[in-house]
Coordinates of C-alpha atoms and ligand atoms in Angstrom, one line a residue:
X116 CA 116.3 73.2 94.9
X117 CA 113.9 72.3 97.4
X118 CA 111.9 75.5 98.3
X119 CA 109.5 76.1 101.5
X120 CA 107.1 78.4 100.7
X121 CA 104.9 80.4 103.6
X122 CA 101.7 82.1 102.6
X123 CA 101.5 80.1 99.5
X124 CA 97.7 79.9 99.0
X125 CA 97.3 83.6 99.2
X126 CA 97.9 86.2 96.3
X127 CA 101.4 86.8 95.7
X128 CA 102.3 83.4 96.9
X129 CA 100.0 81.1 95.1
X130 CA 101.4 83.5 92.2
X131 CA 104.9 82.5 92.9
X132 CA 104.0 78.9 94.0
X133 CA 102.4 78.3 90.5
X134 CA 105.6 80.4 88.3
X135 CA 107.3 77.5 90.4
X136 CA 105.8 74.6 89.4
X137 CA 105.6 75.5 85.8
X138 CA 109.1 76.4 85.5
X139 CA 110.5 74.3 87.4
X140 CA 112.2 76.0 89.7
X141 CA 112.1 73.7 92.6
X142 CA 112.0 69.9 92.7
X143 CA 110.3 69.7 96.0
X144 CA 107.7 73.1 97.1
X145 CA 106.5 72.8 100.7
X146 CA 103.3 75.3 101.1
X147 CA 102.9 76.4 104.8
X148 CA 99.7 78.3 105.0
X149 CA 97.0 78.4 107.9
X150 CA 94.5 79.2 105.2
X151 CA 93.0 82.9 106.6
X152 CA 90.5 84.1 105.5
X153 CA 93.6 85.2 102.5
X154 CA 94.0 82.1 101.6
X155 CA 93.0 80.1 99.3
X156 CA 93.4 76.5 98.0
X157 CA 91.2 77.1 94.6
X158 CA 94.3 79.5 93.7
X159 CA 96.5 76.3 93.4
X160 CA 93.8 73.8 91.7
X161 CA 96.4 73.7 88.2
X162 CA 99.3 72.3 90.6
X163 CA 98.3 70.8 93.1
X164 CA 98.4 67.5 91.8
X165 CA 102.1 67.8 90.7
X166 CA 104.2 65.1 92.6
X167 CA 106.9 67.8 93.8
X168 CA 103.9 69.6 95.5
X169 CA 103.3 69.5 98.8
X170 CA 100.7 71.4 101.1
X171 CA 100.6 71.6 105.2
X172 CA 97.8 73.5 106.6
X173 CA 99.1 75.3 109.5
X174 CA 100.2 78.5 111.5
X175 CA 103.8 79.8 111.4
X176 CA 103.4 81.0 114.9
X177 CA 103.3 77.3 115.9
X178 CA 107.1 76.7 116.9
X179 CA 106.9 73.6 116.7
X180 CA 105.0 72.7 113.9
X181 CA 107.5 75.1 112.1
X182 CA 110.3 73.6 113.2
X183 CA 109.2 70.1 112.5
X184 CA 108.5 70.9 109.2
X185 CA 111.7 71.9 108.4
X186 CA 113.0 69.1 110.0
X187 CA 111.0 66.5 107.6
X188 CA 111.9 68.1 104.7
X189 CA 115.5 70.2 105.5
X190 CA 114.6 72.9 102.6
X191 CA 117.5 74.6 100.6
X192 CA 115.8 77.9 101.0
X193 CA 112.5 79.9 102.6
X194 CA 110.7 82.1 100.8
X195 CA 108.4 84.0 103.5
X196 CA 105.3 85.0 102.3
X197 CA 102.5 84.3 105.1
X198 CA 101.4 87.7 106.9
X199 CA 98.3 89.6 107.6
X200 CA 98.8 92.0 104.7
X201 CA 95.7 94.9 104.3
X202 CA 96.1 98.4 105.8
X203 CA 92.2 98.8 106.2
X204 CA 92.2 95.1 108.4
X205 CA 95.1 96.6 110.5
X206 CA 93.5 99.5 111.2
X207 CA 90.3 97.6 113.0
X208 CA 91.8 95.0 114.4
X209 CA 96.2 95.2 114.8
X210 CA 96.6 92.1 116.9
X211 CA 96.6 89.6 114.2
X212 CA 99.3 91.7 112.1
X213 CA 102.0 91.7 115.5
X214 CA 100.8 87.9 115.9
X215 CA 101.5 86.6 112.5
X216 CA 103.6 89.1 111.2
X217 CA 106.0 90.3 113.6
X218 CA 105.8 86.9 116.1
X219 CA 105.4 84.3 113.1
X220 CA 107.8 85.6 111.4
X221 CA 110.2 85.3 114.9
X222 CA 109.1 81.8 114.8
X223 CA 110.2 80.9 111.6
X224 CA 113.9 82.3 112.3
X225 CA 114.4 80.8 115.0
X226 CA 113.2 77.0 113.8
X227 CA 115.6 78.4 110.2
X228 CA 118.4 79.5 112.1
X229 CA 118.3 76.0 114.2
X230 CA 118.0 73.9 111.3
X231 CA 121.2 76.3 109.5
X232 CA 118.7 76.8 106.2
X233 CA 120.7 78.0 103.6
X234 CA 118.4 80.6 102.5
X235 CA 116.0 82.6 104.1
X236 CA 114.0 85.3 101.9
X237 CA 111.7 87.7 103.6
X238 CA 109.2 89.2 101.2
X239 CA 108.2 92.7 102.3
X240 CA 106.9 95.9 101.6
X241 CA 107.6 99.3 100.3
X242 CA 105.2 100.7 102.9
X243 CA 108.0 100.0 105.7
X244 CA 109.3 103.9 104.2
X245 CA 105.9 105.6 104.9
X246 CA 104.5 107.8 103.2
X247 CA 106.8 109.9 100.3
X248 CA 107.2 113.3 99.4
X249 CA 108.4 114.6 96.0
X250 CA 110.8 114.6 94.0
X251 CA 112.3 112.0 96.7
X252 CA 112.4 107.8 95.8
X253 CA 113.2 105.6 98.2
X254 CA 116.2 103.8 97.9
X255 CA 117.2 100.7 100.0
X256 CA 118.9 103.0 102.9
X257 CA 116.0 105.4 103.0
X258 CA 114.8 105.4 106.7
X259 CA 111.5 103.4 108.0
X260 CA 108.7 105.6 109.1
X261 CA 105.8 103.0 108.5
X262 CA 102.4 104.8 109.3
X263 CA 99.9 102.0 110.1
X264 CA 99.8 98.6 112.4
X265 CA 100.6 97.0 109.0
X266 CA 103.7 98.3 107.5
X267 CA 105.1 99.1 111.1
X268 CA 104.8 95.2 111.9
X269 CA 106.0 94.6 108.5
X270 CA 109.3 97.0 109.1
X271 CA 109.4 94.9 112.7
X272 CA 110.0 91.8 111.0
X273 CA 112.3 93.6 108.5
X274 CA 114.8 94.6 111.3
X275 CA 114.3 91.0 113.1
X276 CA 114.9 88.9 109.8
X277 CA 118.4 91.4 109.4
X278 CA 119.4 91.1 112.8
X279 CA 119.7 87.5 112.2
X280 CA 122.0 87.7 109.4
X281 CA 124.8 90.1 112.0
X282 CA 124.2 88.0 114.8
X283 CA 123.8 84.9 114.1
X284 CA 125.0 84.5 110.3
X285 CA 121.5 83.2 108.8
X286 CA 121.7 83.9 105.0
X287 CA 118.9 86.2 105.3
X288 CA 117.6 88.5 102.1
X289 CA 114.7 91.1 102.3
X290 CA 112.6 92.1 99.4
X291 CA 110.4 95.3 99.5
X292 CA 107.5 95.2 96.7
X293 CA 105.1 98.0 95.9
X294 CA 101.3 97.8 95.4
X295 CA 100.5 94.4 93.9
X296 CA 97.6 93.8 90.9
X297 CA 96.8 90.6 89.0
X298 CA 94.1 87.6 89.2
X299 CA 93.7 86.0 92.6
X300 CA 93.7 89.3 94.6
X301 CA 91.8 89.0 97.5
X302 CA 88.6 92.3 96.6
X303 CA 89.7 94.1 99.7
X304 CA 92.9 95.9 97.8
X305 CA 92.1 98.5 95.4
X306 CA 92.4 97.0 92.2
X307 CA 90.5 93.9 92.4
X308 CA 87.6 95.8 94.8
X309 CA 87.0 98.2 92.2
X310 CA 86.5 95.5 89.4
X311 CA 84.4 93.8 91.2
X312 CA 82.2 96.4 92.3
X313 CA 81.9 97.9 89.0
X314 CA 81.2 94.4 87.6
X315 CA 78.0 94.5 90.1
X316 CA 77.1 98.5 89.3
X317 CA 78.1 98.6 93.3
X318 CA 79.4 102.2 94.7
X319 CA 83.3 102.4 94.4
X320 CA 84.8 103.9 97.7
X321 CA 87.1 106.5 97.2
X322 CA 89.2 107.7 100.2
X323 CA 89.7 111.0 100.5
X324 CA 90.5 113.0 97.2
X325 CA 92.0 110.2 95.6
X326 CA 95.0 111.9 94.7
X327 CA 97.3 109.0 96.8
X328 CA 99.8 107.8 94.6
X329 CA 100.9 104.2 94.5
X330 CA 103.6 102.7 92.3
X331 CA 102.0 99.4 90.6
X332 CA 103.4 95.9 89.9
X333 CA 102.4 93.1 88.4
X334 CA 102.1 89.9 90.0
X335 CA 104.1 87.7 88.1
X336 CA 106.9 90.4 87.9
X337 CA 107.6 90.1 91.5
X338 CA 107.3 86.8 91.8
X339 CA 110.3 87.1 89.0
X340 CA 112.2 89.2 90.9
X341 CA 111.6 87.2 94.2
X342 CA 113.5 84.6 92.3
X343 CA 116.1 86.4 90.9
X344 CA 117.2 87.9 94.5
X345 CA 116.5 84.4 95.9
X346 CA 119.0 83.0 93.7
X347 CA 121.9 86.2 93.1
X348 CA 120.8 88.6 95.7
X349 CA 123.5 89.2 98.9
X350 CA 123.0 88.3 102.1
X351 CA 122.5 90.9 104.5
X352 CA 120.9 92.9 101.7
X353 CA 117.3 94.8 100.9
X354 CA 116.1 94.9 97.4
X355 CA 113.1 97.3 96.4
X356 CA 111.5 95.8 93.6
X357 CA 109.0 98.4 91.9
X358 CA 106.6 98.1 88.7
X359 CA 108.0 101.8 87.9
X360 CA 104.6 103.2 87.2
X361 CA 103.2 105.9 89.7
X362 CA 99.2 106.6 89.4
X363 CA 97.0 108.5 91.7
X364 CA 94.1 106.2 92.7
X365 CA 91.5 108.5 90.8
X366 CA 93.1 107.0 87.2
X367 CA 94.0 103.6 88.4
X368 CA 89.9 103.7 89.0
X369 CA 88.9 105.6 85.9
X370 CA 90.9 103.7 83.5
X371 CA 89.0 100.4 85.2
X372 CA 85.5 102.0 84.7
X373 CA 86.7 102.6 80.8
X374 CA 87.7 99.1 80.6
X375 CA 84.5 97.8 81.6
X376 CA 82.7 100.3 80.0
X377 CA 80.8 101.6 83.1
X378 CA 80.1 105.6 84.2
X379 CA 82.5 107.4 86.6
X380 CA 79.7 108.2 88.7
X381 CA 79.7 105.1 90.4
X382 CA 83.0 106.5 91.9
X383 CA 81.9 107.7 95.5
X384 CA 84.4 109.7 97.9
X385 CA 84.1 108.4 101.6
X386 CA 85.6 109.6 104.4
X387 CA 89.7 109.1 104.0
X388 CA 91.2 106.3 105.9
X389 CA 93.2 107.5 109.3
X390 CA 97.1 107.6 108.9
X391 CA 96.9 107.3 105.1
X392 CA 100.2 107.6 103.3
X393 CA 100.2 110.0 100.5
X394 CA 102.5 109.0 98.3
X395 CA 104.6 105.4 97.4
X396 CA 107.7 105.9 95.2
X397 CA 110.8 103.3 94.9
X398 CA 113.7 103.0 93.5
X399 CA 114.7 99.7 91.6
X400 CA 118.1 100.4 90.6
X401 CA 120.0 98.0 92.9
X402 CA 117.6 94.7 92.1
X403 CA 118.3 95.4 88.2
X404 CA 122.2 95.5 88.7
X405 CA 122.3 92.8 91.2
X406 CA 120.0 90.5 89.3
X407 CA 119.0 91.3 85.6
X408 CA 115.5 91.4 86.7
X409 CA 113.2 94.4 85.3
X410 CA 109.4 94.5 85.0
X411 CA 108.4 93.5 81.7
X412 CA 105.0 93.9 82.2
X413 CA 103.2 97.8 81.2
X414 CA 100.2 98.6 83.7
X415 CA 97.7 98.9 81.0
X416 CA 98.4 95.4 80.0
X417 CA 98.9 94.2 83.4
X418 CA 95.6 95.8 84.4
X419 CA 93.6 94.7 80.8
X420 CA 94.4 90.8 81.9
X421 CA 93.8 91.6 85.5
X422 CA 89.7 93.0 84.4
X423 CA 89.8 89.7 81.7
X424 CA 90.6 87.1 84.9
X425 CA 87.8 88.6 86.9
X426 CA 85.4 88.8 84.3
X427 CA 86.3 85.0 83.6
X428 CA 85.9 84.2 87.2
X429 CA 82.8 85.5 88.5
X430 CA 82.3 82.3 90.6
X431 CA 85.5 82.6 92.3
X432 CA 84.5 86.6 93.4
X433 CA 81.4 85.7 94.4
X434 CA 82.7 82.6 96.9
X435 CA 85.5 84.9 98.3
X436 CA 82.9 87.9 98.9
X437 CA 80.5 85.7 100.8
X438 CA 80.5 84.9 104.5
X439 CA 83.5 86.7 106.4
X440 CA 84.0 89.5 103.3
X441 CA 80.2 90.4 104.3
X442 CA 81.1 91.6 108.0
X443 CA 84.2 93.1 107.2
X444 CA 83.0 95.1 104.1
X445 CA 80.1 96.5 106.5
X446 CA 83.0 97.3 109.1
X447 CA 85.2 99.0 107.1
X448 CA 82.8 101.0 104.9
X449 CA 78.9 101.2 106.5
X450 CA 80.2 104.2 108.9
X451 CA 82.3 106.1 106.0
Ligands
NAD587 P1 97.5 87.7 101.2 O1 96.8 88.4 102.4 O2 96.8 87.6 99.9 O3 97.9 86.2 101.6 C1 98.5 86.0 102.9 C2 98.7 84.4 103.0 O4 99.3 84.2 104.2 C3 97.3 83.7 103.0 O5 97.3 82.5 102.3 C4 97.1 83.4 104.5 O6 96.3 82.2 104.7 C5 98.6 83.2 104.9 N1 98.7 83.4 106.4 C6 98.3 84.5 107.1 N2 98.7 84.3 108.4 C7 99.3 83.1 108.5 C8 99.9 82.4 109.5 N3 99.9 82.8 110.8 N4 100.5 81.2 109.3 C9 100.6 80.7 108.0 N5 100.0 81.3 107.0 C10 99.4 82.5 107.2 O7 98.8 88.5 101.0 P2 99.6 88.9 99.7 O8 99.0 90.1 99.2 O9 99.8 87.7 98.9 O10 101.0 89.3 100.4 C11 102.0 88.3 100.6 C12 103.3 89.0 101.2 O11 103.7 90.0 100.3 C13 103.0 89.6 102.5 O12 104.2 89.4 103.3 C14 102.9 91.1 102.2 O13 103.3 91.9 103.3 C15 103.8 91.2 101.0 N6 103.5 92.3 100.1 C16 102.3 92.4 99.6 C17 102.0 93.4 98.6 C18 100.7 93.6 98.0 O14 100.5 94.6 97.2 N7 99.7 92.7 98.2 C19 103.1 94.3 98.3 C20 104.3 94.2 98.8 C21 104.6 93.1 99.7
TYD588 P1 95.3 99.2 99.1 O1 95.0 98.3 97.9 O2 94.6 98.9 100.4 O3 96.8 99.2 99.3 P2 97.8 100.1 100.3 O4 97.0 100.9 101.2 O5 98.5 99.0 101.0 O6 98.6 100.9 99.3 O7 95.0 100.7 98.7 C1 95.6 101.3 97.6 C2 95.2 102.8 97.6 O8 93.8 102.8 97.3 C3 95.3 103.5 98.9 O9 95.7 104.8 98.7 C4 94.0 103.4 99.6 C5 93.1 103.5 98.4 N1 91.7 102.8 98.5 C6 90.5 103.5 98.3 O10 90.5 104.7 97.9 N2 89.4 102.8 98.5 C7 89.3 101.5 98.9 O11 88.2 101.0 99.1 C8 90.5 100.8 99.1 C9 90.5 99.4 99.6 C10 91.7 101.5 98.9

C-alpha cells in the first residue's frame, strides 16, 4: 500500500508514521506537514532515511500543492492527521483551527475526491460530543455539542469529510480518539506539561478543581487502531477508539509526581479554563467488533514509559520549550 500521511511530524502522526515504517505497512509513506510549531522532524530521525520514506514540507490548505501531490504519487489511501489540535491555543487565537482544520481539511477532499483516492481516513476527536454527563458513554450516534474553537472545527470537518462519502461516493472513514499520552507530546497537553514541569520543580497548573475527567490512550494503541479501521473499517462509518481508562486530572497528576518522586505541593490551582468540558467518556464497542483492535496498553504502564522517554530526552524538552513555547506559556498562564 502506498499511504499519504498529513500531520506526520507531529505527535500522533510521527507515532503512526514510525509503527509504519517498522512494520511495514506501507511500501511508499508520503509525509505532508507544514512543520508548525507541532511539528517536528527530530520525531522521525529513526526513519527517515528508509527508501519508502518520503517528506514534503508544506500546507494542506495549499490546493494545489495538495493536489499535485497526489498526482505525483496517486496514493492508495489518506490518512489525515495535520490540524491545529490544543484547546488552550484555540481559545487565544481560533483562526488557525477553521484555517487548517476546517479549510485544509476541505482542501484535501476536494484534490482526493478529484484524484478518486481509494481511501480517505479522517482522524478525529472524541471532543466533537462535548462535554459528558454520567452514567452516559458516547457511542458513535451520540449527538455533537463540541464546546471550544477546537473540537467545534474538528466536528466541522467531521460532517464535511462524511458528506463526501453521500454525495460524492469518496470512501471516506472517521476515527474519534480520546486524550492521547506517550513520548513526543508536544508539553502544552496535560501529560507531557506536568512531567516536564515537575522534572524542573516548576508550578503544575491545575484548572479549576481538577475533577475533569478524561479517558486516556496510549499512542501506539491508536495508531493500531487507525490501521485497523483503515484497512476493515466501512465506508460512511465513525469509529470511537478509547483507552477505556477514565481519571480525573488531580490522579493523572498525582500518580506523575509519585513517579518522579516529587511533593504534591508543586500542584497549583489556577483559574479554570472558559468552556471547559467536564467529563470525556466513549464507547469502543463498534471498533472492537468491526476490527479486532483493543488497547493493550494499561495507563500505569503507558504513563511509566511515557515519564522514562522524557527523562531520557531532556534535550528534546528543552528545544521544544524554547523560543515560540516561551510566549505562549506566558499567554496562556501569566494572567491565571
Ligand atoms: P500535533 O499538534 O502534535 O501535530 C499536528 C501536526 O500537523 C504537526 O506536525 C503540524 O506541523 C501539522 N500541521 C498543522 N497544520 C498544518 C497544515 N495547515 N498543513 C500541514 N500540516 C499541518 O497534533 P496531534 O496531537 O498529533 O493530533 C493529530 C490529530 O489527531 C489531529 O487531527 C487531532 O485533532 C487528532 N486527535 C488528537 C488527540 C490528542 O490527544 N492529541 C486525540 C484525538 C484526536
Ligand atoms: P489537554 O491535555 O489540553 O487536553 P483536552 O483539553 O483536549 O482534553 O487537557 C487535559 C485536561 O487537563 C483538561 O481537563 C484540561 C486540564 N489541564 C490542566 O488542568 N492544566 C493544564 O495546564 C493543561 C494543559 C490542561
Amino acid at each position: 500500500m502506498k499511504l499519504l500521511v498529513t500531520g506526520g511530524a507531529g505527535f500522533i502522526g510521527s507515532a503512526f508514521v514510525r509503527l509504519a515504517v517498522k512494520n511495514r505497512w506501507a511500501s511508499r509513506l508520503i509525509n505532508l506537514d507544514k512543520l508548525t510549531y507541532a511539528g517536528n522532524l527530530e520525531n522521525l530521525i529513526s526513519i527517515e532515511k528508509d527508501p519508502g520514506y518520503r517528506f514534503v514540507h508544506g500546507d494542506i490548505c495549499d490546493s494545489a500543492l495538495v493536489r499535485l501531490v497526489l498526482e505525483e504519487e496517486r496514493p492508495d489511501a489518506i490518512v489525515h492527521f495535520a490540524a491545529e489540535s490544543h484547546v488552550d491555543r484555540s481559545i487565544l487565537g481560533p483562526a488557525a483551527f477553521v484555517e487548517t482544520n476546517v479549510r485544509g481539511t476541505f482542501a484535501l477532499l476536494e484534490a482526493a475526491r478529484a484524484l478518486k483516492t481509494p481511501r480517505f481516513l479522517h482522524v478525529s476527536t472524541d471532543e466533537v460530543y462535548g462535554s459528558i454527563d454520567e452514567p452516559d458513554d458516547a457511542d458513535e450516534a451520540y449527538p455533537l455539542k463540541p464546546s471550544s474553537p477546537y473540537s467545534a472545527s474538528k466536528a466541522g470537518s467531521d460532517l464535511l469529510a462524511l458528506s463526501y462519502v453521500t454525495t460524492f461516493k469518496l470512501p471516506v472513514v472517521v476515527t474519534r480518539a480520546s486524550n492521547n499520552y506517550g513520548p513526543f507530546q508536544f508539553p502544552e497537553k496535560l501529560i507531557p506539561l506536568m512531567i516536564s514541569n515537575a522534572m524542573d520543580d516548576k508550578p503544575l497548573p491545575i484548572y479549576g478543581d481538577g475533577m475533569q475527567i478524561r479517558d486516556w490512550l496510549f499512542v501506539e494503541d491508536h495508531c493500531r487502531a487507525i490501521w485497523a479501521a483503515l484497512n476493515h473499517g466501512q465506508v460512511g462509518e465513525i469509529y470511537n477508539i478509547g483507552g477505556s481508562r477514565a481519571l480525573p486530572n488531580r490522579e493523572v497528576v498525582q500518580l506523575i509526581l509519585a513517579q518522579l518522586d516529587k511533593p504534591l505541593s508543586l500542584m497549583t490551582p489556577v483559574t479554570d479554563r472558559p468552556g471547559h468540558d467536564r467529563r470525556y467518556a466513549i464507547t469502543t464497542e463498534k471498533i472492537e467488533q468491526a476490527t479486532g483492535w483493543h488497547a493493550e496498553v494499561p495507563f500505569e504502564q503507558g504513563l511509566a514509559e511515557t515519564i522514562q522517554w522524557y527523562r531520557e530526552n531532556r534535550a528534546w524538552t528543552a528545544r521544544v520549550k524554547s523560543g515560540e513555547y516561551l510566549g505562549y506559556y506566558e499567554n496562556n498562564y501569566s494572567h491565571r
